């Protein structure tokens, strides 16, 4: 207590470092509630988005869009979890959590109505509209 740096600023104690994969508890109070809140929000957004894009056809919606959403949710949430665990391991903090990853509601409406649907209406080509949507996701 009271150790100082040369500049006079107090030194913070060096946190105990642990391997990143053991840096946070796996389940804490509120985790179940948070899971269902994020899950239900993303499910509702996915249902709304697929109904907006129903003109693309079932093969594109159920064969490409929904599987793509599923993969991105798993990968995105796992990535954010690893980031939180790495930071907790480096800092010694255990009060961190992963930021929830999901579908942005305003972004969903904007993207569907200003990128995908105009291409579908103008060309009447669901395959092209889907490809423009995929390209737009990489560009944004």
Tab-separated table of N, CA and C in Angstrom:
chain	number	residue	atom	x	y	z
A	1	UNK	N	0.850	-1.166	0.000
A	1	UNK	CA	0.000	0.000	0.000
A	1	UNK	C	0.896	1.228	0.000
A	2	UNK	N	0.620	2.127	-0.886
A	2	UNK	CA	1.390	3.351	-0.906
A	2	UNK	C	2.568	3.335	-1.846
A	3	UNK	N	2.838	2.196	-2.534
A	3	UNK	CA	3.925	2.201	-3.508
A	3	UNK	C	3.590	3.204	-4.600
A	4	UNK	N	4.607	3.899	-5.061
A	4	UNK	CA	4.355	4.886	-6.106
A	4	UNK	C	5.325	4.687	-7.250
A	5	UNK	N	4.926	5.131	-8.406
A	5	UNK	CA	5.818	5.154	-9.558
A	5	UNK	C	6.719	6.358	-9.433
A	6	UNK	N	7.679	6.440	-10.332
A	6	UNK	CA	8.588	7.585	-10.304
A	6	UNK	C	7.857	8.887	-10.501
A	7	UNK	N	6.780	8.868	-11.327
A	7	UNK	CA	6.044	10.097	-11.595
A	7	UNK	C	5.159	10.502	-10.421
A	8	UNK	N	5.037	9.651	-9.426
A	8	UNK	CA	4.217	9.957	-8.274
A	8	UNK	C	2.828	9.342	-8.315
A	9	UNK	N	2.470	8.678	-9.423
A	9	UNK	CA	1.152	8.049	-9.489
A	9	UNK	C	1.187	6.736	-8.720
A	10	UNK	N	0.136	6.437	-7.961
A	10	UNK	CA	0.135	5.169	-7.207
A	10	UNK	C	0.118	3.974	-8.149
A	11	UNK	N	0.837	2.923	-7.779
A	11	UNK	CA	0.870	1.713	-8.595
A	11	UNK	C	-0.321	0.843	-8.241
A	12	UNK	N	-0.891	0.267	-9.240
A	12	UNK	CA	-1.971	-0.679	-9.008
A	12	UNK	C	-1.359	-2.052	-8.765
A	13	UNK	N	-1.991	-2.848	-7.919
A	13	UNK	CA	-1.452	-4.191	-7.708
A	13	UNK	C	-1.553	-5.004	-9.001
A	14	UNK	N	-0.581	-5.850	-9.241
A	14	UNK	CA	-0.578	-6.693	-10.430
A	14	UNK	C	-1.595	-7.812	-10.202
A	15	UNK	N	-2.560	-7.957	-11.111
A	15	UNK	CA	-3.574	-8.986	-10.904
A	15	UNK	C	-2.987	-10.376	-11.069
A	16	UNK	N	-3.617	-11.331	-10.382
A	16	UNK	CA	-3.218	-12.722	-10.531
A	16	UNK	C	-3.648	-13.161	-11.927
A	17	UNK	N	-2.711	-13.651	-12.710
A	17	UNK	CA	-3.078	-14.052	-14.063
A	17	UNK	C	-3.418	-15.536	-14.072
A	18	UNK	N	-4.445	-15.857	-14.815
A	18	UNK	CA	-4.890	-17.235	-14.989
A	18	UNK	C	-4.979	-17.500	-16.478
A	19	UNK	N	-4.972	-18.760	-16.860
A	19	UNK	CA	-5.169	-19.037	-18.286
A	19	UNK	C	-6.503	-18.460	-18.744
A	20	UNK	N	-6.565	-17.956	-19.954
A	20	UNK	CA	-7.775	-17.290	-20.430
A	20	UNK	C	-8.998	-18.191	-20.368
A	21	UNK	N	-8.820	-19.490	-20.574
A	21	UNK	CA	-9.960	-20.396	-20.604
A	21	UNK	C	-10.505	-20.719	-19.210
A	22	UNK	N	-9.813	-20.279	-18.148
A	22	UNK	CA	-10.312	-20.454	-16.779
A	22	UNK	C	-10.477	-19.118	-16.075
A	23	UNK	N	-10.633	-18.065	-16.834
A	23	UNK	CA	-10.631	-16.735	-16.245
A	23	UNK	C	-11.986	-16.286	-15.712
A	24	UNK	N	-13.066	-16.856	-16.188
A	24	UNK	CA	-14.404	-16.453	-15.752
A	24	UNK	C	-15.209	-17.666	-15.313
A	25	UNK	N	-16.140	-17.461	-14.385
A	25	UNK	CA	-17.033	-18.573	-14.034
A	25	UNK	C	-17.944	-18.889	-15.212
A	26	UNK	N	-18.320	-20.131	-15.356
A	26	UNK	CA	-19.128	-20.542	-16.510
A	26	UNK	C	-20.599	-20.171	-16.360
A	27	UNK	N	-21.101	-20.114	-15.165
A	27	UNK	CA	-22.508	-19.767	-14.978
A	27	UNK	C	-22.643	-18.924	-13.712
A	28	UNK	N	-23.289	-17.792	-13.856
A	28	UNK	CA	-23.546	-16.927	-12.708
A	28	UNK	C	-25.015	-16.536	-12.696
A	29	UNK	N	-25.448	-15.940	-11.596
A	29	UNK	CA	-26.838	-15.512	-11.484
A	29	UNK	C	-27.153	-14.528	-12.617
A	30	UNK	N	-28.213	-14.729	-13.286
A	30	UNK	CA	-28.599	-13.858	-14.380
A	30	UNK	C	-28.250	-14.390	-15.757
A	31	UNK	N	-27.410	-15.411	-15.834
A	31	UNK	CA	-27.019	-15.943	-17.143
A	31	UNK	C	-28.200	-16.559	-17.890
A	32	UNK	N	-29.054	-17.292	-17.184
A	32	UNK	CA	-30.206	-17.921	-17.830
A	32	UNK	C	-31.166	-16.849	-18.339
A	33	UNK	N	-31.416	-15.846	-17.518
A	33	UNK	CA	-32.292	-14.744	-17.919
A	33	UNK	C	-31.718	-14.021	-19.133
A	34	UNK	N	-30.438	-13.738	-19.109
A	34	UNK	CA	-29.799	-13.043	-20.238
A	34	UNK	C	-29.855	-13.892	-21.500
A	35	UNK	N	-29.632	-15.196	-21.366
A	35	UNK	CA	-29.683	-16.080	-22.530
A	35	UNK	C	-31.056	-16.028	-23.187
A	36	UNK	N	-32.114	-16.168	-22.387
A	36	UNK	CA	-33.457	-16.182	-22.966
A	36	UNK	C	-33.851	-14.826	-23.526
A	37	UNK	N	-33.370	-13.747	-22.941
A	37	UNK	CA	-33.660	-12.416	-23.477
A	37	UNK	C	-33.015	-12.238	-24.852
A	38	UNK	N	-31.746	-12.588	-24.978
A	38	UNK	CA	-31.046	-12.449	-26.258
A	38	UNK	C	-31.602	-13.438	-27.282
A	39	UNK	N	-31.875	-14.663	-26.846
A	39	UNK	CA	-32.411	-15.679	-27.755
A	39	UNK	C	-33.767	-15.251	-28.317
A	40	UNK	N	-34.666	-14.806	-27.441
A	40	UNK	CA	-36.002	-14.432	-27.920
A	40	UNK	C	-35.953	-13.200	-28.813
A	41	UNK	N	-35.060	-12.252	-28.507
A	41	UNK	CA	-34.919	-11.078	-29.352
A	41	UNK	C	-34.430	-11.462	-30.743
A	42	UNK	N	-33.423	-12.315	-30.811
A	42	UNK	CA	-32.893	-12.736	-32.107
A	42	UNK	C	-33.881	-13.609	-32.872
A	43	UNK	N	-34.624	-14.447	-32.165
A	43	UNK	CA	-35.634	-15.269	-32.829
A	43	UNK	C	-36.714	-14.382	-33.442
A	44	UNK	N	-37.184	-13.396	-32.687
A	44	UNK	CA	-38.201	-12.484	-33.215
A	44	UNK	C	-37.671	-11.720	-34.423
A	45	UNK	N	-36.450	-11.235	-34.338
A	45	UNK	CA	-35.857	-10.520	-35.484
A	45	UNK	C	-35.721	-11.424	-36.703
A	46	UNK	N	-35.342	-12.675	-36.479
A	46	UNK	CA	-35.187	-13.604	-37.590
A	46	UNK	C	-36.543	-13.898	-38.235
A	47	UNK	N	-37.578	-14.079	-37.430
A	47	UNK	CA	-38.907	-14.346	-37.975
A	47	UNK	C	-39.437	-13.155	-38.769
A	48	UNK	N	-39.232	-11.950	-38.238
A	48	UNK	CA	-39.668	-10.748	-38.949
A	48	UNK	C	-38.887	-10.598	-40.260
A	49	UNK	N	-37.591	-10.782	-40.193
A	49	UNK	CA	-36.762	-10.646	-41.396
A	49	UNK	C	-37.118	-11.645	-42.469
A	50	UNK	N	-37.357	-12.893	-42.082
A	50	UNK	CA	-37.705	-13.890	-43.087
A	50	UNK	C	-39.092	-13.646	-43.665
A	51	UNK	N	-39.994	-13.065	-42.870
A	51	UNK	CA	-41.310	-12.761	-43.439
A	51	UNK	C	-41.226	-11.560	-44.392
A	52	UNK	N	-40.371	-10.581	-44.079
A	52	UNK	CA	-40.174	-9.456	-44.997
A	52	UNK	C	-39.610	-9.952	-46.327
A	53	UNK	N	-38.722	-10.919	-46.248
A	53	UNK	CA	-38.052	-11.421	-47.452
A	53	UNK	C	-38.725	-12.655	-48.044
A	54	UNK	N	-39.989	-12.892	-47.706
A	54	UNK	CA	-40.663	-14.106	-48.176
A	54	UNK	C	-40.710	-14.204	-49.701
A	55	UNK	N	-40.607	-13.074	-50.398
A	55	UNK	CA	-40.594	-13.081	-51.856
A	55	UNK	C	-39.366	-13.753	-52.450
A	56	UNK	N	-38.351	-13.991	-51.634
A	56	UNK	CA	-37.156	-14.665	-52.146
A	56	UNK	C	-37.386	-16.159	-52.361
A	57	UNK	N	-38.406	-16.712	-51.710
A	57	UNK	CA	-38.701	-18.140	-51.856
A	57	UNK	C	-38.145	-18.958	-50.707
A	58	UNK	N	-38.774	-20.102	-50.503
A	58	UNK	CA	-38.411	-20.962	-49.374
A	58	UNK	C	-37.003	-21.533	-49.475
A	59	UNK	N	-36.569	-21.847	-50.677
A	59	UNK	CA	-35.224	-22.439	-50.824
A	59	UNK	C	-34.152	-21.472	-50.339
A	60	UNK	N	-34.263	-20.216	-50.667
A	60	UNK	CA	-33.266	-19.236	-50.244
A	60	UNK	C	-33.407	-18.944	-48.755
A	61	UNK	N	-34.634	-18.777	-48.273
A	61	UNK	CA	-34.831	-18.447	-46.860
A	61	UNK	C	-34.417	-19.597	-45.955
A	62	UNK	N	-34.976	-20.797	-46.208
A	62	UNK	CA	-34.708	-21.931	-45.318
A	62	UNK	C	-33.433	-22.685	-45.668
A	63	UNK	N	-32.960	-22.549	-46.878
A	63	UNK	CA	-31.755	-23.263	-47.279
A	63	UNK	C	-30.470	-22.460	-47.154
A	64	UNK	N	-30.590	-21.106	-47.107
A	64	UNK	CA	-29.390	-20.271	-47.060
A	64	UNK	C	-29.409	-19.244	-45.936
A	65	UNK	N	-30.498	-18.475	-45.851
A	65	UNK	CA	-30.520	-17.364	-44.889
A	65	UNK	C	-30.538	-17.873	-43.445
A	66	UNK	N	-31.481	-18.750	-43.117
A	66	UNK	CA	-31.578	-19.227	-41.729
A	66	UNK	C	-30.333	-20.029	-41.322
A	67	UNK	N	-29.816	-20.943	-42.156
A	67	UNK	CA	-28.553	-21.595	-41.765
A	67	UNK	C	-27.398	-20.603	-41.605
A	68	UNK	N	-27.360	-19.584	-42.460
A	68	UNK	CA	-26.313	-18.563	-42.333
A	68	UNK	C	-26.427	-17.790	-41.036
A	69	UNK	N	-27.663	-17.467	-40.648
A	69	UNK	CA	-27.881	-16.781	-39.371
A	69	UNK	C	-27.421	-17.669	-38.225
A	70	UNK	N	-27.763	-18.954	-38.291
A	70	UNK	CA	-27.381	-19.880	-37.216
A	70	UNK	C	-25.863	-19.958	-37.055
A	71	UNK	N	-25.161	-20.104	-38.162
A	71	UNK	CA	-23.694	-20.183	-38.098
A	71	UNK	C	-23.111	-18.880	-37.559
A	72	UNK	N	-23.621	-17.746	-38.045
A	72	UNK	CA	-23.070	-16.464	-37.580
A	72	UNK	C	-23.339	-16.248	-36.096
A	73	UNK	N	-24.478	-16.697	-35.592
A	73	UNK	CA	-24.781	-16.554	-34.165
A	73	UNK	C	-23.812	-17.375	-33.307
A	74	UNK	N	-23.590	-18.604	-33.713
A	74	UNK	CA	-22.678	-19.460	-32.947
A	74	UNK	C	-21.262	-18.891	-32.974
A	75	UNK	N	-20.761	-18.562	-34.151
A	75	UNK	CA	-19.395	-18.048	-34.284
A	75	UNK	C	-19.255	-16.687	-33.597
A	76	UNK	N	-20.209	-15.786	-33.818
A	76	UNK	CA	-20.134	-14.449	-33.228
A	76	UNK	C	-20.183	-14.462	-31.714
A	77	UNK	N	-21.101	-15.240	-31.143
A	77	UNK	CA	-21.185	-15.307	-29.686
A	77	UNK	C	-19.971	-16.006	-29.077
A	78	UNK	N	-19.467	-17.043	-29.737
A	78	UNK	CA	-18.258	-17.707	-29.237
A	78	UNK	C	-17.063	-16.754	-29.275
A	79	UNK	N	-16.949	-15.960	-30.339
A	79	UNK	CA	-15.850	-14.996	-30.457
A	79	UNK	C	-15.910	-13.969	-29.330
A	80	UNK	N	-17.104	-13.425	-29.072
A	80	UNK	CA	-17.238	-12.447	-27.989
A	80	UNK	C	-16.959	-13.074	-26.623
A	81	UNK	N	-17.331	-14.336	-26.454
A	81	UNK	CA	-17.053	-15.013	-25.188
A	81	UNK	C	-15.543	-15.175	-24.990
A	82	UNK	N	-14.854	-15.581	-26.028
A	82	UNK	CA	-13.399	-15.736	-25.933
A	82	UNK	C	-12.745	-14.391	-25.635
A	83	UNK	N	-13.214	-13.310	-26.278
A	83	UNK	CA	-12.651	-11.985	-25.996
A	83	UNK	C	-12.817	-11.612	-24.523
A	84	UNK	N	-13.986	-11.856	-23.950
A	84	UNK	CA	-14.210	-11.547	-22.538
A	84	UNK	C	-13.313	-12.394	-21.649
A	85	UNK	N	-13.151	-13.660	-21.993
A	85	UNK	CA	-12.308	-14.542	-21.181
A	85	UNK	C	-10.841	-14.148	-21.266
A	86	UNK	N	-10.379	-13.769	-22.437
A	86	UNK	CA	-8.989	-13.331	-22.585
A	86	UNK	C	-8.747	-12.067	-21.768
A	87	UNK	N	-9.666	-11.113	-21.857
A	87	UNK	CA	-9.513	-9.878	-21.085
A	87	UNK	C	-9.541	-10.167	-19.589
A	88	UNK	N	-10.422	-11.041	-19.153
A	88	UNK	CA	-10.478	-11.400	-17.739
A	88	UNK	C	-9.178	-12.064	-17.305
A	89	UNK	N	-8.625	-12.920	-18.160
A	89	UNK	CA	-7.356	-13.573	-17.828
A	89	UNK	C	-6.209	-12.589	-17.723
A	90	UNK	N	-6.203	-11.571	-18.589
A	90	UNK	CA	-5.122	-10.573	-18.579
A	90	UNK	C	-5.244	-9.585	-17.431
A	91	UNK	N	-6.480	-9.226	-17.089
A	91	UNK	CA	-6.670	-8.187	-16.077
A	91	UNK	C	-6.940	-8.735	-14.683
A	92	UNK	N	-7.317	-10.005	-14.584
A	92	UNK	CA	-7.655	-10.571	-13.290
A	92	UNK	C	-9.076	-10.245	-12.844
A	93	UNK	N	-9.825	-9.553	-13.673
A	93	UNK	CA	-11.202	-9.202	-13.324
A	93	UNK	C	-12.132	-10.381	-13.579
A	94	UNK	N	-13.102	-10.547	-12.707
A	94	UNK	CA	-14.097	-11.602	-12.906
A	94	UNK	C	-15.498	-11.024	-13.086
A	95	UNK	N	-15.598	-9.710	-13.222
A	95	UNK	CA	-16.901	-9.081	-13.393
A	95	UNK	C	-17.186	-8.740	-14.852
A	96	UNK	N	-16.574	-9.450	-15.775
A	96	UNK	CA	-16.773	-9.211	-17.199
A	96	UNK	C	-17.764	-10.216	-17.769
A	97	UNK	N	-18.381	-9.833	-18.853
A	97	UNK	CA	-19.228	-10.771	-19.580
A	97	UNK	C	-19.065	-10.488	-21.068
A	98	UNK	N	-19.517	-11.417	-21.881
A	98	UNK	CA	-19.448	-11.232	-23.322
A	98	UNK	C	-20.608	-10.359	-23.771
A	99	UNK	N	-20.319	-9.474	-24.692
A	99	UNK	CA	-21.377	-8.661	-25.282
A	99	UNK	C	-22.259	-9.579	-26.117
A	100	UNK	N	-23.587	-9.465	-25.975
A	100	UNK	CA	-24.437	-10.336	-26.796
A	100	UNK	C	-24.329	-9.986	-28.276
A	101	UNK	N	-24.299	-11.003	-29.077
A	101	UNK	CA	-24.181	-10.855	-30.523
A	101	UNK	C	-25.536	-11.197	-31.135
A	102	UNK	N	-25.986	-10.409	-32.085
A	102	UNK	CA	-27.259	-10.738	-32.691
A	102	UNK	C	-27.634	-9.833	-33.839
A	103	UNK	N	-28.903	-9.933	-34.211
A	103	UNK	CA	-29.444	-9.202	-35.346
A	103	UNK	C	-29.918	-7.838	-34.862
A	104	UNK	N	-29.450	-6.788	-35.483
A	104	UNK	CA	-29.878	-5.431	-35.160
A	104	UNK	C	-31.243	-5.191	-35.783
A	105	UNK	N	-32.227	-4.856	-34.956
A	105	UNK	CA	-33.585	-4.638	-35.472
A	105	UNK	C	-33.648	-3.486	-36.468
A	106	UNK	N	-33.124	-2.294	-36.146
A	106	UNK	CA	-33.164	-1.226	-37.152
A	106	UNK	C	-32.372	-1.579	-38.415
A	107	UNK	N	-31.238	-2.228	-38.241
A	107	UNK	CA	-30.432	-2.641	-39.389
A	107	UNK	C	-31.160	-3.655	-40.256
A	108	UNK	N	-31.919	-4.548	-39.628
A	108	UNK	CA	-32.686	-5.546	-40.361
A	108	UNK	C	-33.698	-4.876	-41.289
A	109	UNK	N	-34.484	-3.945	-40.734
A	109	UNK	CA	-35.484	-3.255	-41.553
A	109	UNK	C	-34.814	-2.432	-42.653
A	110	UNK	N	-33.764	-1.719	-42.300
A	110	UNK	CA	-33.081	-0.882	-43.293
A	110	UNK	C	-32.483	-1.728	-44.406
A	111	UNK	N	-31.816	-2.805	-44.067
A	111	UNK	CA	-31.140	-3.634	-45.059
A	111	UNK	C	-32.142	-4.335	-45.977
A	112	UNK	N	-33.181	-4.900	-45.375
A	112	UNK	CA	-34.185	-5.597	-46.193
A	112	UNK	C	-34.891	-4.642	-47.145
A	113	UNK	N	-35.269	-3.461	-46.630
A	113	UNK	CA	-36.094	-2.540	-47.417
A	113	UNK	C	-35.312	-1.615	-48.344
A	114	UNK	N	-34.014	-1.481	-48.149
A	114	UNK	CA	-33.251	-0.578	-49.020
A	114	UNK	C	-32.203	-1.293	-49.867
A	115	UNK	N	-31.956	-2.559	-49.598
A	115	UNK	CA	-30.948	-3.284	-50.384
A	115	UNK	C	-31.578	-4.475	-51.104
A	116	UNK	N	-32.133	-5.405	-50.350
A	116	UNK	CA	-32.584	-6.661	-50.952
A	116	UNK	C	-33.902	-6.503	-51.708
A	117	UNK	N	-34.912	-5.943	-51.058
A	117	UNK	CA	-36.227	-5.841	-51.710
A	117	UNK	C	-36.220	-4.975	-52.977
A	118	UNK	N	-35.520	-3.840	-53.006
A	118	UNK	CA	-35.496	-3.086	-54.272
A	118	UNK	C	-34.916	-3.881	-55.441
A	119	UNK	N	-33.885	-4.688	-55.170
A	119	UNK	CA	-33.311	-5.516	-56.240
A	119	UNK	C	-34.328	-6.566	-56.674
A	120	UNK	N	-35.019	-7.167	-55.712
A	120	UNK	CA	-36.029	-8.169	-56.042
A	120	UNK	C	-37.166	-7.566	-56.864
A	121	UNK	N	-37.646	-6.389	-56.462
A	121	UNK	CA	-38.749	-5.740	-57.180
A	121	UNK	C	-38.324	-5.330	-58.585
A	122	UNK	N	-37.132	-4.794	-58.702
A	122	UNK	CA	-36.678	-4.292	-60.017
A	122	UNK	C	-36.361	-5.428	-60.995
A	123	UNK	N	-35.763	-6.508	-60.494
A	123	UNK	CA	-35.306	-7.578	-61.393
A	123	UNK	C	-36.207	-8.811	-61.388
A	124	UNK	N	-37.012	-8.966	-60.328
A	124	UNK	CA	-37.828	-10.172	-60.134
A	124	UNK	C	-36.952	-11.430	-60.141
A	125	UNK	N	-35.730	-11.283	-59.638
A	125	UNK	CA	-34.763	-12.374	-59.608
A	125	UNK	C	-34.325	-12.605	-58.159
A	126	UNK	N	-34.936	-13.572	-57.454
A	126	UNK	CA	-34.594	-13.821	-56.053
A	126	UNK	C	-33.125	-14.185	-55.839
A	127	UNK	N	-32.552	-14.921	-56.771
A	127	UNK	CA	-31.137	-15.313	-56.652
A	127	UNK	C	-30.234	-14.090	-56.675
A	128	UNK	N	-30.489	-13.167	-57.584
A	128	UNK	CA	-29.701	-11.938	-57.666
A	128	UNK	C	-29.899	-11.082	-56.421
A	129	UNK	N	-31.141	-10.963	-55.953
A	129	UNK	CA	-31.415	-10.172	-54.747
A	129	UNK	C	-30.664	-10.741	-53.555
A	130	UNK	N	-30.642	-12.072	-53.436
A	130	UNK	CA	-29.909	-12.706	-52.334
A	130	UNK	C	-28.406	-12.447	-52.464
A	131	UNK	N	-27.874	-12.571	-53.668
A	131	UNK	CA	-26.440	-12.332	-53.878
A	131	UNK	C	-26.061	-10.879	-53.574
A	132	UNK	N	-26.913	-9.935	-53.949
A	132	UNK	CA	-26.659	-8.536	-53.625
A	132	UNK	C	-26.682	-8.340	-52.113
A	133	UNK	N	-27.603	-9.012	-51.419
A	133	UNK	CA	-27.652	-8.948	-49.964
A	133	UNK	C	-26.394	-9.497	-49.306
A	134	UNK	N	-25.902	-10.616	-49.820
A	134	UNK	CA	-24.661	-11.202	-49.287
A	134	UNK	C	-23.497	-10.248	-49.510
A	135	UNK	N	-23.389	-9.714	-50.715
A	135	UNK	CA	-22.321	-8.759	-51.015
A	135	UNK	C	-22.441	-7.522	-50.123
A	136	UNK	N	-23.662	-7.029	-49.954
A	136	UNK	CA	-23.874	-5.861	-49.103
A	136	UNK	C	-23.437	-6.084	-47.669
A	137	UNK	N	-23.599	-7.292	-47.163
A	137	UNK	CA	-23.142	-7.595	-45.797
A	137	UNK	C	-21.628	-7.534	-45.678
A	138	UNK	N	-20.937	-7.926	-46.728
A	138	UNK	CA	-19.479	-7.840	-46.677
A	138	UNK	C	-18.973	-6.418	-46.854
A	139	UNK	N	-19.714	-5.608	-47.599
A	139	UNK	CA	-19.296	-4.227	-47.850
A	139	UNK	C	-19.542	-3.336	-46.645
A	140	UNK	N	-20.665	-3.540	-45.960
A	140	UNK	CA	-21.026	-2.632	-44.861
A	140	UNK	C	-20.076	-2.674	-43.720
